[in-house]
GROMACS .gro file of C-alpha atoms in nm:
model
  120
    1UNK     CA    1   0.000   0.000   0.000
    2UNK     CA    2   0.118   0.360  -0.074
    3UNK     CA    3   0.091   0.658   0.091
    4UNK     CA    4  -0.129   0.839  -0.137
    5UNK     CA    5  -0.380   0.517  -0.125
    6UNK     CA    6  -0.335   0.469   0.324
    7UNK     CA    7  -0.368   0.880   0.325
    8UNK     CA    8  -0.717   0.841   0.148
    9UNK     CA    9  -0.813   0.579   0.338
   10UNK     CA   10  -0.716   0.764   0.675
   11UNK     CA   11  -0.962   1.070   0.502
   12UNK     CA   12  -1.260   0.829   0.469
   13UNK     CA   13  -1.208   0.682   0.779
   14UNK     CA   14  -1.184   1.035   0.985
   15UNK     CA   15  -1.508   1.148   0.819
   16UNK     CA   16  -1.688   0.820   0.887
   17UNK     CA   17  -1.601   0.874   1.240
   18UNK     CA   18  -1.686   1.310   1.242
   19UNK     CA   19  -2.085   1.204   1.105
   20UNK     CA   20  -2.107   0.916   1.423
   21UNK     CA   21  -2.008   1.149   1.643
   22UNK     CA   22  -2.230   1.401   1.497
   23UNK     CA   23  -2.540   1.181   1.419
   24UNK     CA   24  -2.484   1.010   1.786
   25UNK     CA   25  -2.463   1.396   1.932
   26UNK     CA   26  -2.764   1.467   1.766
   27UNK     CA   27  -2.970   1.176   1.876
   28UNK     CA   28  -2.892   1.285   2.215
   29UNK     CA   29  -3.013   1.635   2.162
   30UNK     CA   30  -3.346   1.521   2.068
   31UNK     CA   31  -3.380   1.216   2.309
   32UNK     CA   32  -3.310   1.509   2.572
   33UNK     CA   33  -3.570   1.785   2.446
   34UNK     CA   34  -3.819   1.483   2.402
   35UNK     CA   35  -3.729   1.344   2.755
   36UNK     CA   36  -3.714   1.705   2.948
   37UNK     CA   37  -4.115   1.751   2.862
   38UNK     CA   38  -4.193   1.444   3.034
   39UNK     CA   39  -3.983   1.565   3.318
   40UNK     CA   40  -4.171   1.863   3.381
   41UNK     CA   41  -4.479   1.630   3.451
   42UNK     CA   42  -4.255   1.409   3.669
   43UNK     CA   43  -4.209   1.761   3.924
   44UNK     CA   44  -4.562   1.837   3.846
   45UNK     CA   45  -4.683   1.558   4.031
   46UNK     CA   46  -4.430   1.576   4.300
   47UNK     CA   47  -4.521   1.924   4.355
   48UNK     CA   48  -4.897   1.837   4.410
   49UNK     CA   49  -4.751   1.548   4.618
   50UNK     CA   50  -4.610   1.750   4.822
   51UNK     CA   51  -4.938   1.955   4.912
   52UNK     CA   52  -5.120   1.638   4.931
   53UNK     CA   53  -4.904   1.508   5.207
   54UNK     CA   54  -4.913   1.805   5.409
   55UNK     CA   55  -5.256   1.834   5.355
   56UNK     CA   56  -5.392   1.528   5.439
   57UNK     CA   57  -5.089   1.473   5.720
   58UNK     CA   58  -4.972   1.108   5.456
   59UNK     CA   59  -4.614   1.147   5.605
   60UNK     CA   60  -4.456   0.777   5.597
   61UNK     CA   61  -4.303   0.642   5.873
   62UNK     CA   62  -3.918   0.616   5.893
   63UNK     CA   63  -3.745   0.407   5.667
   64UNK     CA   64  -4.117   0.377   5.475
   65UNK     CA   65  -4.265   0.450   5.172
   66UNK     CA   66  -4.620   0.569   5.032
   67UNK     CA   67  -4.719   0.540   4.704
   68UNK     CA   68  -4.971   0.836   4.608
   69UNK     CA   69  -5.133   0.771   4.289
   70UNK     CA   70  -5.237   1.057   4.004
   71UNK     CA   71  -5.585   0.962   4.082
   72UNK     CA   72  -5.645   1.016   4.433
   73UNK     CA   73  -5.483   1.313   4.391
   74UNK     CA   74  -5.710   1.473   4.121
   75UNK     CA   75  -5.947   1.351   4.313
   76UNK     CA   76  -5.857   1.580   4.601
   77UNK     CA   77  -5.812   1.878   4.377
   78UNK     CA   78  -5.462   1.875   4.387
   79UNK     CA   79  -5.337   1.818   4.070
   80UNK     CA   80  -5.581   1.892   3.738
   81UNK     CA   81  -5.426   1.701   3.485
   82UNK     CA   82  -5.149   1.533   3.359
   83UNK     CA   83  -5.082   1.537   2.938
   84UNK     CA   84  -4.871   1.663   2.704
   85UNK     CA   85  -4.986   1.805   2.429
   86UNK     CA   86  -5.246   1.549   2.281
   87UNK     CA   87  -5.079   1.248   2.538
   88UNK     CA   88  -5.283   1.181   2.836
   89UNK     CA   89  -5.081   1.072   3.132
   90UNK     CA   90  -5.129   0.883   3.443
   91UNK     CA   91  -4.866   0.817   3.731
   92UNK     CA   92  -4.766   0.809   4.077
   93UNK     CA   93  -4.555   0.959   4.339
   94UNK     CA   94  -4.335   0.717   4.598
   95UNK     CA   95  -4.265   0.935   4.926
   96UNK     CA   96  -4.023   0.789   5.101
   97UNK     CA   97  -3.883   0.898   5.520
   98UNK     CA   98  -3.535   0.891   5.625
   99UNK     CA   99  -3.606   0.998   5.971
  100UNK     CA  100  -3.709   1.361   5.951
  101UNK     CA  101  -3.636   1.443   5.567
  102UNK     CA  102  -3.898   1.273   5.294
  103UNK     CA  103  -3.789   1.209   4.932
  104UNK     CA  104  -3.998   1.227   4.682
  105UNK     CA  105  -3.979   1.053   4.320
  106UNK     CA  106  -4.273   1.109   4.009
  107UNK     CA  107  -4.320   0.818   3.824
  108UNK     CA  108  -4.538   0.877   3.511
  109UNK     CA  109  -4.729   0.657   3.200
  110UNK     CA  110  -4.767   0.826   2.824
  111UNK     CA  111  -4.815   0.673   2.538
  112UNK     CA  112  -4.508   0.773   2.436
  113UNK     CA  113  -4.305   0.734   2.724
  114UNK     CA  114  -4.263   0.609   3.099
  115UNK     CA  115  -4.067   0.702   3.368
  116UNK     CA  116  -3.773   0.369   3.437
  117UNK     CA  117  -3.886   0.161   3.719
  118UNK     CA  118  -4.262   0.245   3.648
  119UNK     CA  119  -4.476  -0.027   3.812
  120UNK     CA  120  -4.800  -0.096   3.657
   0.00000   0.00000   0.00000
């Protein structure tokens, strides 16, 4: 092989490498803007969550876990609804207690997407 033939070769290969990076950067992008939308109804719910459990005095006991569902808290007026765009949603919220500080994770169902670890 010659060095005009392994420098061509070298150009092909650095371009097919620039477009996957690229293309791969790109995919991310989107998957990101697509993902962030669903997000937003993620802290939705754990917002309303959070007035639910104060309301209605829900706080887990320590090193336990409630599961608060969409439903129950429409129900209560807490929360009015959950879609994006043309998707209607449903989901839940898991409130955990580590002794005095409760965590709070939004779990939610779309046609188009769900949350990882969503239990039907």
């Amino acid at each position: 092989m010659n060095i005009k033939s392994m420098n061509r070769l070298s150009v092909i290969w650095g371009s097919i490498l620039f477009l996957l990076v690229v293309l791969l950067t790109i995919f991310g992008f989107v998957y990101k803007n697509k993902s962030g939308d669903y997000k937003q109804l993620e802290e939705k719910l754990v917002e309303s969550a959070k007035k639910y459990v104060d309301a209605k005095f829900l706080y887990p006991e320590e090193n336990k876990s409630v599961k608060i569902t969409y439903s129950e808290m429409k129900e209560n007026s807490f929360i009015d609804e959950l879609k994006k765009e043309e998707d209607v949603c449903d989901g839940y919220v898991i409130v955990k207690s580590n002794g005095t500080v409760f965590q709070y994770k939004g779990f939610v169902s779309c046609p188009n997407y769900t949350t990882k670890e969503y239990e039907k």
